[in-house]
Short mmCIF file of C-alpha atoms and ligand atoms in Angstrom, two decimals:
data_model
loop_
_atom_site.label_atom_id
_atom_site.label_comp_id
_atom_site.label_asym_id
_atom_site.label_seq_id
_atom_site.Cartn_x
_atom_site.Cartn_y
_atom_site.Cartn_z
CA MET Z 888 4.74 8.07 6.40
CA ARG Z 889 8.12 9.88 6.37
CA LYS Z 890 10.37 8.39 3.71
CA TYR Z 891 14.08 8.98 3.21
CA VAL Z 892 16.76 7.66 0.92
CA MET Z 893 19.80 6.28 2.69
CA ALA Z 894 23.25 6.86 1.15
CA PHE Z 895 26.31 4.85 2.09
CA ASP Z 896 29.50 6.79 1.39
CA GLN Z 897 32.37 4.36 1.84
CA GLY Z 898 35.51 6.47 1.39
CA THR Z 899 39.22 5.86 1.73
CA THR Z 900 39.59 7.26 5.22
CA SER Z 901 36.07 7.05 6.59
CA SER Z 902 32.63 5.57 6.08
CA ARG Z 903 29.44 7.58 6.32
CA CYS Z 904 25.75 7.06 6.23
CA ILE Z 905 23.41 9.93 5.37
CA LEU Z 906 19.62 10.06 5.16
CA TYR Z 907 18.13 12.46 2.59
CA ASN Z 908 14.63 13.75 2.11
CA ARG Z 909 12.96 14.58 -1.21
CA GLN Z 910 14.44 18.07 -1.24
CA GLY Z 911 17.92 16.54 -1.04
CA GLN Z 912 18.35 17.84 2.51
CA ILE Z 913 20.33 15.92 5.11
CA ILE Z 914 18.07 14.44 7.79
CA SER Z 915 20.57 12.36 9.69
CA THR Z 916 24.21 11.41 9.44
CA ALA Z 917 26.72 9.11 11.07
CA GLN Z 918 30.43 8.79 10.34
CA LYS Z 919 33.40 6.71 11.44
CA GLU Z 920 37.03 6.47 10.39
CA ILE Z 921 38.30 3.20 9.04
CA LYS Z 922 41.64 1.67 9.91
CA GLN Z 923 44.49 2.16 7.45
CA ILE Z 924 46.79 -0.85 7.25
CA TYR Z 925 50.34 -0.35 5.93
CA PRO Z 926 52.05 -3.76 5.83
CA GLN Z 927 55.04 -2.33 3.91
CA ASN Z 928 56.22 0.91 2.41
CA ASP Z 929 53.74 1.95 -0.33
CA TRP Z 930 51.30 -0.85 0.52
CA VAL Z 931 47.81 0.13 1.71
CA GLU Z 932 45.08 -2.23 2.87
CA HIS Z 933 41.67 -2.10 4.57
CA ASP Z 934 39.87 -4.80 6.50
CA PRO Z 935 36.74 -5.68 4.44
CA MET Z 936 34.97 -7.07 7.52
CA GLU Z 937 35.58 -3.81 9.35
CA ILE Z 938 34.21 -1.85 6.38
CA TRP Z 939 31.12 -4.04 6.39
CA SER Z 940 30.42 -3.89 10.11
CA ILE Z 941 31.12 -0.15 10.37
CA GLN Z 942 28.81 0.58 7.46
CA ILE Z 943 25.91 -1.38 8.93
CA GLY Z 944 26.52 0.14 12.36
CA LEU Z 945 26.43 3.63 10.82
CA ALA Z 946 23.20 2.87 8.99
CA GLN Z 947 21.56 1.72 12.21
CA GLU Z 948 22.93 4.78 14.05
CA ALA Z 949 21.72 7.26 11.39
CA MET Z 950 18.26 5.67 11.45
CA TYR Z 951 18.13 5.56 15.24
CA LYS Z 952 19.05 9.26 15.56
CA VAL Z 953 15.84 10.28 13.80
CA ASN Z 954 13.71 7.44 15.05
CA CYS Z 955 13.41 5.58 11.73
CA THR Z 956 12.66 1.97 10.98
CA TYR Z 957 13.22 0.09 7.74
CA GLU Z 958 9.75 1.23 6.69
CA ASN Z 959 10.94 4.85 6.59
CA ILE Z 960 13.76 4.02 4.21
CA GLU Z 961 12.79 4.17 0.55
CA ALA Z 962 16.06 2.70 -0.74
CA ILE Z 963 19.80 2.48 -0.21
CA GLY Z 964 22.33 4.00 -2.64
CA ILE Z 965 26.05 3.33 -2.37
CA THR Z 966 29.06 5.37 -3.37
CA ASN Z 967 32.52 4.13 -2.67
CA GLN Z 968 36.27 4.51 -2.95
CA ARG Z 969 36.96 3.20 -6.41
CA GLU Z 970 39.27 0.40 -7.57
CA THR Z 971 39.86 -1.06 -4.08
CA THR Z 972 39.83 -4.82 -4.47
CA VAL Z 973 38.22 -7.51 -2.29
CA VAL Z 974 38.26 -11.30 -2.79
CA TRP Z 975 36.14 -13.53 -0.58
CA ASP Z 976 34.94 -17.09 -0.14
CA LYS Z 977 31.50 -17.58 -1.68
CA LYS Z 978 30.41 -20.11 0.97
CA THR Z 979 31.70 -18.56 4.19
CA GLY Z 980 31.57 -14.89 3.17
CA GLN Z 981 35.08 -14.48 4.62
CA PRO Z 982 37.63 -12.37 2.72
CA ILE Z 983 40.73 -14.37 1.82
CA TYR Z 984 42.94 -11.28 2.08
CA ASN Z 985 42.61 -7.65 3.16
CA ALA Z 986 41.14 -5.23 0.64
CA ILE Z 987 43.97 -3.82 -1.50
CA VAL Z 988 43.34 -0.09 -1.56
CA TRP Z 989 43.51 1.99 -4.76
CA GLN Z 990 46.55 3.88 -3.40
CA CYS Z 991 48.56 0.69 -2.89
CA ARG Z 992 51.62 0.54 -5.16
CA ARG Z 993 52.57 -3.13 -4.67
CA THR Z 994 51.90 -3.94 -8.32
CA ALA Z 995 53.64 -0.85 -9.74
CA GLU Z 996 56.63 -2.81 -11.01
CA TYR Z 997 54.40 -5.39 -12.64
CA CYS Z 998 52.45 -2.58 -14.33
CA ASP Z 999 55.72 -1.08 -15.59
CA GLU Z 1000 56.45 -4.45 -17.23
CA ILE Z 1001 53.06 -4.34 -18.95
CA LYS Z 1002 53.77 -0.81 -20.13
CA ALA Z 1003 56.86 -2.10 -21.91
CA ASN Z 1004 54.42 -4.08 -24.07
CA ILE Z 1005 53.13 -1.17 -26.11
CA ASP Z 1006 50.68 -3.23 -28.07
CA MET Z 1007 48.95 -4.50 -24.92
CA THR Z 1008 49.04 -1.10 -23.24
CA GLU Z 1009 47.27 0.46 -26.18
CA LYS Z 1010 44.75 -2.35 -26.32
CA ILE Z 1011 43.95 -1.88 -22.64
CA LYS Z 1012 43.61 1.87 -23.14
CA SER Z 1013 41.27 1.54 -26.07
CA LYS Z 1014 39.07 -1.11 -24.44
CA THR Z 1015 38.95 0.14 -20.84
CA GLY Z 1016 39.66 3.86 -21.29
CA LEU Z 1017 42.45 3.59 -18.70
CA TYR Z 1018 46.21 3.91 -18.69
CA VAL Z 1019 47.88 0.81 -17.32
CA ASP Z 1020 48.48 1.60 -13.66
CA ALA Z 1021 48.62 -0.09 -10.28
CA TYR Z 1022 45.67 2.06 -9.11
CA PHE Z 1023 43.15 0.01 -11.02
CA SER Z 1024 41.83 -3.32 -9.76
CA ALA Z 1025 43.15 -5.81 -12.35
CA SER Z 1026 46.75 -6.05 -11.15
CA LYS Z 1027 45.62 -6.08 -7.50
CA LEU Z 1028 43.26 -8.98 -8.14
CA ARG Z 1029 46.00 -10.83 -9.98
CA TRP Z 1030 48.35 -10.22 -7.04
CA ILE Z 1031 45.87 -11.84 -4.63
CA LEU Z 1032 45.43 -14.84 -6.92
CA GLU Z 1033 49.20 -15.26 -7.23
CA ASN Z 1034 50.14 -14.66 -3.61
CA VAL Z 1035 47.43 -16.07 -1.37
CA PRO Z 1036 48.09 -19.81 -1.10
CA GLY Z 1037 45.56 -21.85 -3.06
CA ALA Z 1038 43.67 -18.78 -4.27
CA ARG Z 1039 44.00 -19.34 -7.99
CA LYS Z 1040 42.79 -22.92 -7.82
CA ARG Z 1041 39.87 -21.98 -5.61
CA ALA Z 1042 38.98 -19.12 -7.94
CA GLU Z 1043 39.05 -21.43 -10.95
CA ASN Z 1044 36.79 -23.87 -9.08
CA GLY Z 1045 34.26 -21.09 -8.61
CA GLU Z 1046 34.80 -20.88 -4.84
CA LEU Z 1047 35.93 -17.24 -4.71
CA LEU Z 1048 34.31 -13.95 -5.65
CA PHE Z 1049 35.83 -10.61 -6.55
CA GLY Z 1050 34.35 -7.20 -6.00
CA THR Z 1051 35.06 -3.54 -5.53
CA ILE Z 1052 33.61 -2.09 -2.33
CA GLU Z 1053 30.03 -1.54 -3.55
CA THR Z 1054 29.95 -5.16 -4.79
CA TRP Z 1055 31.17 -6.42 -1.43
CA LEU Z 1056 28.63 -4.38 0.56
CA ILE Z 1057 25.73 -5.38 -1.69
CA TRP Z 1058 26.69 -9.05 -1.53
CA LYS Z 1059 26.88 -8.90 2.27
CA MET Z 1060 23.65 -6.94 2.65
CA THR Z 1061 21.72 -9.38 0.48
CA GLY Z 1062 23.08 -12.36 2.40
CA GLY Z 1063 25.16 -13.50 -0.58
CA LYS Z 1064 22.25 -13.44 -3.02
CA VAL Z 1065 23.38 -10.59 -5.26
CA HIS Z 1066 26.83 -10.37 -6.83
CA ILE Z 1067 26.82 -7.28 -9.03
CA THR Z 1068 28.80 -4.13 -9.80
CA ASP Z 1069 27.63 -0.94 -11.45
CA TYR Z 1070 29.10 0.25 -14.75
CA SER Z 1071 30.91 3.21 -13.20
CA ASN Z 1072 32.77 0.99 -10.74
CA ALA Z 1073 33.36 -1.73 -13.33
CA SER Z 1074 34.99 0.86 -15.56
CA ARG Z 1075 37.75 1.35 -12.95
CA THR Z 1076 38.85 -2.28 -12.81
CA MET Z 1077 40.90 -2.24 -16.03
CA MET Z 1078 39.11 -5.45 -17.06
CA PHE Z 1079 35.89 -3.94 -18.34
CA ASN Z 1080 35.21 -3.07 -21.95
CA ILE Z 1081 33.49 0.28 -21.63
CA GLU Z 1082 32.13 0.18 -25.14
CA ASN Z 1083 30.39 -3.20 -25.18
CA LEU Z 1084 29.75 -3.14 -21.41
CA ASP Z 1085 31.17 -6.52 -20.55
CA TRP Z 1086 34.29 -8.02 -18.99
CA ASP Z 1087 36.90 -8.33 -21.69
CA ASP Z 1088 38.03 -11.90 -22.31
CA GLU Z 1089 41.35 -10.93 -23.87
CA ILE Z 1090 42.27 -8.78 -20.87
CA LEU Z 1091 41.07 -11.42 -18.42
CA GLU Z 1092 43.28 -13.95 -20.15
CA PHE Z 1093 46.22 -11.55 -20.07
CA PHE Z 1094 45.86 -11.05 -16.30
CA ASN Z 1095 44.88 -14.70 -15.84
CA ILE Z 1096 41.63 -13.90 -14.04
CA PRO Z 1097 38.77 -16.43 -14.09
CA ARG Z 1098 35.56 -14.84 -15.33
CA CYS Z 1099 33.45 -16.87 -12.89
CA MET Z 1100 34.64 -14.76 -9.96
CA LEU Z 1101 33.53 -11.45 -11.47
CA PRO Z 1102 30.28 -9.66 -10.56
CA GLU Z 1103 27.49 -9.08 -13.05
CA PRO Z 1104 27.68 -5.52 -14.45
CA LYS Z 1105 24.48 -3.52 -13.97
CA SER Z 1106 23.30 0.03 -14.44
CA SER Z 1107 23.92 2.55 -11.64
CA SER Z 1108 20.23 3.02 -10.88
CA GLU Z 1109 18.01 -0.05 -10.54
CA ILE Z 1110 16.76 -2.32 -7.80
CA TYR Z 1111 19.62 -4.79 -7.33
CA GLY Z 1112 18.09 -6.65 -4.40
CA TYR Z 1113 16.93 -6.37 -0.78
CA THR Z 1114 18.74 -6.29 2.54
CA THR Z 1115 18.32 -9.43 4.63
CA ARG Z 1116 15.64 -9.03 7.30
CA ASP Z 1117 18.03 -9.39 10.23
CA LEU Z 1118 19.97 -6.18 9.43
CA PHE Z 1119 17.16 -3.66 9.85
CA SER Z 1120 14.30 -5.88 11.08
CA GLY Z 1121 12.84 -5.78 7.58
CA GLU Z 1122 13.85 -5.56 3.95
CA ILE Z 1123 15.16 -2.37 2.33
CA LYS Z 1124 15.70 -1.99 -1.43
CA ILE Z 1125 19.26 -1.54 -2.64
CA ALA Z 1126 18.77 0.55 -5.74
CA GLY Z 1127 21.83 2.58 -6.74
CA ALA Z 1128 25.61 2.53 -6.87
CA ALA Z 1129 28.41 4.63 -8.37
CA GLY Z 1130 32.09 5.29 -7.76
CA ASP Z 1131 32.77 8.39 -5.66
CA GLN Z 1132 33.79 10.79 -8.44
CA GLN Z 1133 30.96 9.76 -10.72
CA ALA Z 1134 28.48 10.05 -7.85
CA SER Z 1135 29.74 13.57 -7.19
CA LEU Z 1136 29.21 14.45 -10.88
CA PHE Z 1137 25.64 13.15 -10.53
CA GLY Z 1138 25.04 14.86 -7.17
CA LEU Z 1139 26.14 18.17 -8.69
CA THR Z 1140 23.51 17.51 -11.40
CA CYS Z 1141 26.02 17.52 -14.27
CA PHE Z 1142 23.52 15.63 -16.41
CA LYS Z 1143 24.17 17.33 -19.73
CA GLU Z 1144 26.95 16.80 -22.22
CA ARG Z 1145 29.85 19.23 -21.45
CA ASP Z 1146 28.76 19.68 -17.81
CA CYS Z 1147 31.92 19.69 -15.76
CA LYS Z 1148 32.80 19.44 -12.07
CA MET Z 1149 35.96 19.82 -10.04
CA THR Z 1150 36.44 18.37 -6.58
CA TYR Z 1151 39.14 20.07 -4.52
CA GLY Z 1152 39.93 17.45 -1.89
CA THR Z 1153 43.33 16.16 -0.82
CA GLY Z 1154 43.78 15.46 -4.51
CA GLY Z 1155 41.66 17.03 -7.22
CA PHE Z 1156 39.31 15.32 -9.65
CA MET Z 1157 37.72 16.82 -12.71
CA LEU Z 1158 35.04 15.00 -14.66
CA MET Z 1159 33.22 16.16 -17.75
CA ASN Z 1160 30.04 14.50 -18.92
CA THR Z 1161 30.57 13.52 -22.57
CA GLY Z 1162 27.03 12.18 -22.94
CA GLU Z 1163 26.65 8.99 -24.89
CA HIS Z 1164 29.98 9.57 -26.63
CA LEU Z 1165 32.98 7.59 -25.57
CA VAL Z 1166 35.81 10.06 -26.13
CA HIS Z 1167 39.40 8.81 -26.22
CA SER Z 1168 41.72 11.48 -24.89
CA LYS Z 1169 44.77 12.71 -26.75
CA ASN Z 1170 45.85 14.74 -23.72
CA GLY Z 1171 46.43 12.20 -21.02
CA LEU Z 1172 42.90 12.01 -19.62
CA ILE Z 1173 41.02 8.87 -18.73
CA SER Z 1174 37.76 7.85 -20.41
CA THR Z 1175 35.31 6.36 -18.00
CA ILE Z 1176 31.65 5.48 -17.55
CA ALA Z 1177 29.82 8.22 -15.69
CA TRP Z 1178 26.75 6.09 -15.01
CA GLY Z 1179 24.25 3.80 -16.61
CA ILE Z 1180 20.62 4.76 -16.17
CA ASN Z 1181 17.34 3.96 -17.98
CA ASP Z 1182 19.06 1.61 -20.45
CA LYS Z 1183 21.57 4.26 -21.46
CA VAL Z 1184 25.22 4.68 -20.63
CA TYR Z 1185 26.84 8.07 -20.18
CA TYR Z 1186 30.55 8.58 -20.42
CA ALA Z 1187 32.96 11.06 -18.87
CA LEU Z 1188 36.47 12.32 -19.35
CA GLU Z 1189 38.41 12.38 -16.12
CA GLY Z 1190 41.59 14.11 -15.07
CA SER Z 1191 43.22 14.23 -11.68
CA VAL Z 1192 45.55 16.51 -9.80
CA PHE Z 1193 47.70 14.53 -7.38
CA ILE Z 1194 48.27 17.38 -4.93
CA SER Z 1195 45.40 19.81 -4.49
CA GLY Z 1196 44.23 20.53 -0.89
CA ALA Z 1197 47.30 18.52 0.16
CA ALA Z 1198 49.40 21.56 -0.78
CA ILE Z 1199 47.52 23.51 1.89
CA GLN Z 1200 48.23 20.74 4.39
CA TRP Z 1201 51.90 21.10 3.46
CA LEU Z 1202 51.78 24.83 4.31
CA ARG Z 1203 50.35 23.87 7.69
CA ASP Z 1204 52.25 20.71 8.61
CA GLU Z 1205 55.65 21.12 6.97
CA LEU Z 1206 56.25 24.84 6.38
CA ASN Z 1207 54.24 25.75 9.50
CA ILE Z 1208 53.27 29.11 8.03
CA ILE Z 1209 49.55 28.64 8.66
CA ASP Z 1210 47.63 27.22 11.62
CA ASN Z 1211 44.66 25.99 9.65
CA ALA Z 1212 43.43 25.75 6.06
CA GLU Z 1213 40.69 28.37 6.52
CA GLU Z 1214 43.08 31.21 7.29
CA THR Z 1215 44.72 30.94 3.86
CA GLU Z 1216 41.81 32.92 2.43
CA LYS Z 1217 42.50 35.99 4.58
CA MET Z 1218 46.28 35.70 4.16
CA ALA Z 1219 45.98 35.58 0.38
CA GLN Z 1220 43.79 38.67 0.45
CA LYS Z 1221 46.32 40.62 2.53
CA VAL Z 1222 48.50 41.01 -0.56
CA SER Z 1223 47.41 42.32 -3.95
CA ASP Z 1224 49.17 39.56 -5.87
CA THR Z 1225 51.85 36.91 -5.38
CA ASN Z 1226 54.61 39.41 -6.11
CA GLY Z 1227 55.63 37.26 -9.06
CA VAL Z 1228 55.85 34.02 -7.05
CA TYR Z 1229 54.68 30.70 -8.51
CA VAL Z 1230 54.41 27.48 -6.48
CA VAL Z 1231 54.30 24.20 -8.42
CA PRO Z 1232 53.19 21.49 -5.96
CA ALA Z 1233 54.57 18.60 -8.01
CA PHE Z 1234 55.47 16.73 -4.80
CA VAL Z 1235 54.87 13.33 -6.37
CA GLY Z 1236 55.29 14.26 -10.03
CA LEU Z 1237 52.70 15.74 -12.36
CA GLY Z 1238 49.54 14.14 -13.74
CA ALA Z 1239 47.49 15.18 -16.78
CA PRO Z 1240 48.36 16.75 -19.13
CA TYR Z 1241 52.09 16.53 -18.27
CA TRP Z 1242 52.44 12.96 -16.94
CA ASP Z 1243 55.90 13.48 -15.55
CA GLN Z 1244 56.73 11.23 -12.62
CA TYR Z 1245 60.18 12.83 -12.40
CA ALA Z 1246 58.85 16.36 -11.80
CA ARG Z 1247 59.18 17.74 -8.28
CA GLY Z 1248 57.75 20.73 -6.42
CA SER Z 1249 59.28 24.16 -6.75
CA ILE Z 1250 58.83 27.83 -5.82
CA HIS Z 1251 59.81 30.39 -8.45
CA GLY Z 1252 60.23 34.14 -8.51
CA ILE Z 1253 61.22 34.69 -4.88
CA THR Z 1254 62.78 38.08 -4.14
CA ARG Z 1255 63.89 39.94 -1.00
CA THR Z 1256 60.33 41.27 -0.60
CA THR Z 1257 58.55 37.91 -0.77
CA ASN Z 1258 56.63 37.18 2.42
CA LYS Z 1259 54.59 34.26 3.67
CA ASN Z 1260 51.32 35.73 2.39
CA HIS Z 1261 52.75 35.65 -1.12
CA ILE Z 1262 53.73 32.00 -0.71
CA VAL Z 1263 50.29 31.12 0.67
CA ARG Z 1264 48.58 32.99 -2.15
CA ALA Z 1265 50.77 31.36 -4.78
CA THR Z 1266 50.02 27.93 -3.30
CA LEU Z 1267 46.27 28.55 -3.49
CA GLU Z 1268 46.65 29.83 -7.02
CA SER Z 1269 48.48 26.63 -7.97
CA LEU Z 1270 45.28 24.67 -7.28
CA ALA Z 1271 43.52 26.88 -9.82
CA TYR Z 1272 46.26 26.64 -12.46
CA GLN Z 1273 46.27 22.85 -12.22
CA THR Z 1274 42.51 22.89 -12.69
CA LYS Z 1275 42.92 25.16 -15.70
CA ASP Z 1276 45.39 22.67 -17.21
CA LEU Z 1277 42.77 19.92 -16.91
CA ILE Z 1278 40.04 22.11 -18.39
CA ASP Z 1279 42.25 22.87 -21.37
CA SER Z 1280 42.88 19.16 -21.93
CA MET Z 1281 39.16 18.44 -21.83
CA SER Z 1282 38.40 21.33 -24.16
CA TYR Z 1283 40.85 20.00 -26.75
CA ASP Z 1284 39.64 16.43 -26.44
CA PHE Z 1285 35.97 17.28 -26.73
CA ASN Z 1286 36.49 20.17 -29.07
CA THR Z 1287 34.48 22.53 -26.93
CA GLU Z 1288 35.01 25.56 -24.79
CA ILE Z 1289 34.44 25.11 -21.06
CA ASN Z 1290 33.71 28.23 -19.12
CA SER Z 1291 31.53 26.97 -16.34
CA LEU Z 1292 32.49 24.61 -13.55
CA LYS Z 1293 30.55 23.20 -10.61
CA VAL Z 1294 32.74 22.62 -7.57
CA ASP Z 1295 32.88 20.70 -4.31
CA GLY Z 1296 35.44 19.38 -1.82
CA GLY Z 1297 37.13 21.01 1.18
CA ALA Z 1298 39.14 23.69 -0.63
CA ALA Z 1299 36.10 24.82 -2.66
CA THR Z 1300 34.99 26.64 0.50
CA ASN Z 1301 37.87 29.08 -0.04
CA ASN Z 1302 36.37 32.23 -1.62
CA PHE Z 1303 39.72 33.62 -2.72
CA LEU Z 1304 40.52 30.39 -4.55
CA MET Z 1305 37.11 30.22 -6.23
CA GLN Z 1306 37.34 33.83 -7.45
CA PHE Z 1307 40.85 33.23 -8.78
CA GLN Z 1308 39.64 30.04 -10.44
CA ALA Z 1309 36.87 31.96 -12.23
CA ASP Z 1310 39.45 34.57 -13.30
CA ILE Z 1311 41.89 32.00 -14.64
CA ILE Z 1312 39.34 30.00 -16.65
CA ASN Z 1313 37.69 33.25 -17.75
CA GLY Z 1314 34.33 31.86 -16.81
CA GLU Z 1315 32.15 31.10 -13.84
CA ILE Z 1316 32.40 28.82 -10.85
CA LYS Z 1317 29.21 27.52 -9.29
CA ARG Z 1318 29.40 26.37 -5.70
CA SER Z 1319 26.51 24.22 -4.54
CA PHE Z 1320 24.72 24.64 -1.21
CA SER Z 1321 25.17 20.97 -0.58
CA VAL Z 1322 28.73 20.10 0.32
CA GLU Z 1323 27.86 16.40 0.20
CA SER Z 1324 27.49 15.94 -3.53
CA THR Z 1325 29.02 12.44 -3.50
CA SER Z 1326 26.53 10.84 -1.12
CA LEU Z 1327 23.72 12.93 -2.59
CA GLY Z 1328 24.56 11.49 -6.03
CA ALA Z 1329 24.26 7.95 -4.64
CA ALA Z 1330 20.95 8.84 -3.01
CA TYR Z 1331 19.62 10.30 -6.25
CA LEU Z 1332 20.61 7.20 -8.23
CA ALA Z 1333 18.76 4.98 -5.75
CA GLY Z 1334 15.72 7.26 -5.44
CA LEU Z 1335 15.35 7.53 -9.21
CA ALA Z 1336 15.19 3.74 -9.48
CA THR Z 1337 12.26 3.50 -7.07
CA GLY Z 1338 10.36 6.57 -8.24
CA TYR Z 1339 11.13 8.61 -5.09
CA TRP Z 1340 12.36 11.20 -7.56
CA LYS Z 1341 10.55 11.16 -10.89
CA ASP Z 1342 13.33 12.18 -13.22
CA GLU Z 1343 16.39 14.39 -13.55
CA ILE Z 1344 14.24 17.51 -13.79
CA ASP Z 1345 12.80 16.66 -10.41
CA ILE Z 1346 16.35 16.49 -9.03
CA ILE Z 1347 17.60 19.66 -10.69
CA GLU Z 1348 14.87 21.49 -8.78
CA ASN Z 1349 16.72 20.55 -5.59
CA PHE Z 1350 20.01 21.95 -6.81
CA SER Z 1351 20.73 25.38 -5.54
CA ILE Z 1352 23.86 27.39 -6.00
CA GLU Z 1353 25.26 28.93 -2.86
CA ARG Z 1354 27.49 31.34 -4.75
CA THR Z 1355 28.63 32.01 -8.30
CA PHE Z 1356 32.07 33.48 -8.94
CA LYS Z 1357 32.58 35.33 -12.23
CA SER Z 1358 35.80 36.36 -13.88
CA THR Z 1359 36.85 39.95 -13.32
CA MET Z 1360 40.42 39.63 -14.62
CA ASN Z 1361 41.45 41.30 -17.85
CA ASP Z 1362 42.77 39.15 -20.68
CA ALA Z 1363 46.30 40.51 -20.63
CA ASP Z 1364 46.71 39.74 -16.91
CA ARG Z 1365 45.32 36.27 -17.33
CA GLU Z 1366 47.56 35.45 -20.26
CA GLU Z 1367 50.63 36.74 -18.46
CA ARG Z 1368 49.92 34.61 -15.40
CA ILE Z 1369 49.20 31.47 -17.38
CA LYS Z 1370 52.41 31.99 -19.35
CA ASN Z 1371 54.40 32.28 -16.12
CA TRP Z 1372 52.70 29.24 -14.61
CA LYS Z 1373 53.68 27.18 -17.65
CA LYS Z 1374 57.24 28.47 -17.35
CA ALA Z 1375 57.32 27.43 -13.69
CA VAL Z 1376 55.90 23.99 -14.56
CA ASP Z 1377 58.56 23.58 -17.24
CA ARG Z 1378 61.30 24.25 -14.72
CA SER Z 1379 59.88 21.66 -12.32
CA ARG Z 1380 59.82 18.95 -14.92
CA VAL Z 1381 62.23 16.03 -15.14
CA TRP Z 1382 63.84 17.18 -11.90
CA ILE Z 1383 64.82 13.88 -10.36
CA GLU Z 1384 66.66 11.33 -12.41
CA SER Z 1385 65.00 8.11 -11.33
P1 ADP Y 2372 39.23 14.44 1.15
O1 ADP Y 2372 37.82 14.00 0.86
O2 ADP Y 2372 40.22 14.18 0.05
O3 ADP Y 2372 39.73 14.04 2.50
P2 ADP Y 2372 38.09 17.09 1.63
O4 ADP Y 2372 37.09 17.33 0.55
O5 ADP Y 2372 37.60 16.82 3.01
O6 ADP Y 2372 39.18 16.04 1.17
O7 ADP Y 2372 39.03 18.38 1.66
C1 ADP Y 2372 40.14 18.45 2.51
C2 ADP Y 2372 41.25 19.23 1.84
O8 ADP Y 2372 40.81 20.57 1.60
C3 ADP Y 2372 42.47 19.33 2.71
O9 ADP Y 2372 43.59 19.00 1.91
C4 ADP Y 2372 42.53 20.78 3.16
O10 ADP Y 2372 43.86 21.24 3.21
C5 ADP Y 2372 41.75 21.51 2.10
N1 ADP Y 2372 40.97 22.63 2.65
C6 ADP Y 2372 39.98 22.57 3.55
N2 ADP Y 2372 39.49 23.81 3.82
C7 ADP Y 2372 40.20 24.68 3.05
C8 ADP Y 2372 40.18 26.09 2.86
N3 ADP Y 2372 39.32 26.87 3.50
N4 ADP Y 2372 41.06 26.61 1.99
C9 ADP Y 2372 41.93 25.83 1.31
N5 ADP Y 2372 41.99 24.50 1.45
C10 ADP Y 2372 41.14 23.92 2.31
#
């Protein structure tokens, strides 16, 4: 009988369901946008019931398209937007509030207060690997307990449950039988001790969060439970889960220590597998769990670029100098260089390694001969320089040289950018055939748990590189450009005063 692994990819703007075969090829796919709810400036919410019903609808649609029943599905793997927080009633299965999305800044002020407590901030960093920030789940969960009438009391009485999105979907799919999270998602809550792999009592007490509402932490690849019969007319195993960036690291087969990937989406995310070593960054990176598998836990260093592909959207939507993202490749190639122009897209400040929320975007080196192709080229190059900054931070932290990077995300399709990236890191960029590394990673985690794939070697056989880009730039050119980039970054820093 035909057998496929079904991946749920529950992202920030849309949900998807993809069926994969043993070769890691896509057999069927279904996708739908999810509603963004903005109750106030800087607040972002999703409707957990909508997420649930859309996801099940997509699964049924993807199966229907290729005439599959539950018997054709080997297992389900889930990857999800990380940190987004859901609280629901254990008896009724009804959320008591909308999901508070990772982007939501409603607890930013509260987190600033915590940051004033240096002792606690450092404790949180050393236990969870994270900088205190409103992105992570802890302050969002606390907000719900403080602001939804009766919530705290009900939570203390054991009537409420908390979960990130994979927890919520698994609980719903198993008819309320299974309340778990995987280590990679747990490591984004800011309540999880990533060294001893348990919720941290001291942090829970600090945020005033009752332990009884938290899911049981599990590995990222094991049979968690079965779907209720009514969903697909029969039971399907639920066997894998990982946060989106970790799943992409897995899907790109970055299984070895020092393997590194960069995702060029709206924002950019770099993760490096640090193996079984938990590395604490001295350069503003986050330490996180990559995945737990076969009784072992693998860690990663993570750095993010706030504005990556979003800078290309800015060229299109605000400057109106391009019609679509694809044409930037040809425009950049129309000129031999940027004519000395540097764009620093610090629209919302700068992340690692600078961490400057007062930085703002800037364009440097404009002369009378600067044209729009130069600006477009310099904007594309800025994506590569920001990636180089992250690579350097990782190299210092892990005391290693990184000269190979696997890539995915929308802007990774840009050949000019990938060549320039290889030039600037003085190494090679490997672009995978599969553009869906995130959902593929979730599928692999689930399929490994059930024996659909034997081991990592089995999976690596599926990985094929569509194109490798190798550096062709001479050292003097590279050094000159990096020096100028740093100068441009310096001039963008501490621009606004508050
Ligand atoms: P997300 O998952 O964050 O929505 P995607 O991985 O779909 O992002 O990538 C979309 C981003 O990639 C957009 O910001 C877009 O501007 C950028 N992008 C898409 N195609 C190209 C291209 N050919 N060149 C440069 N940037 C691109």
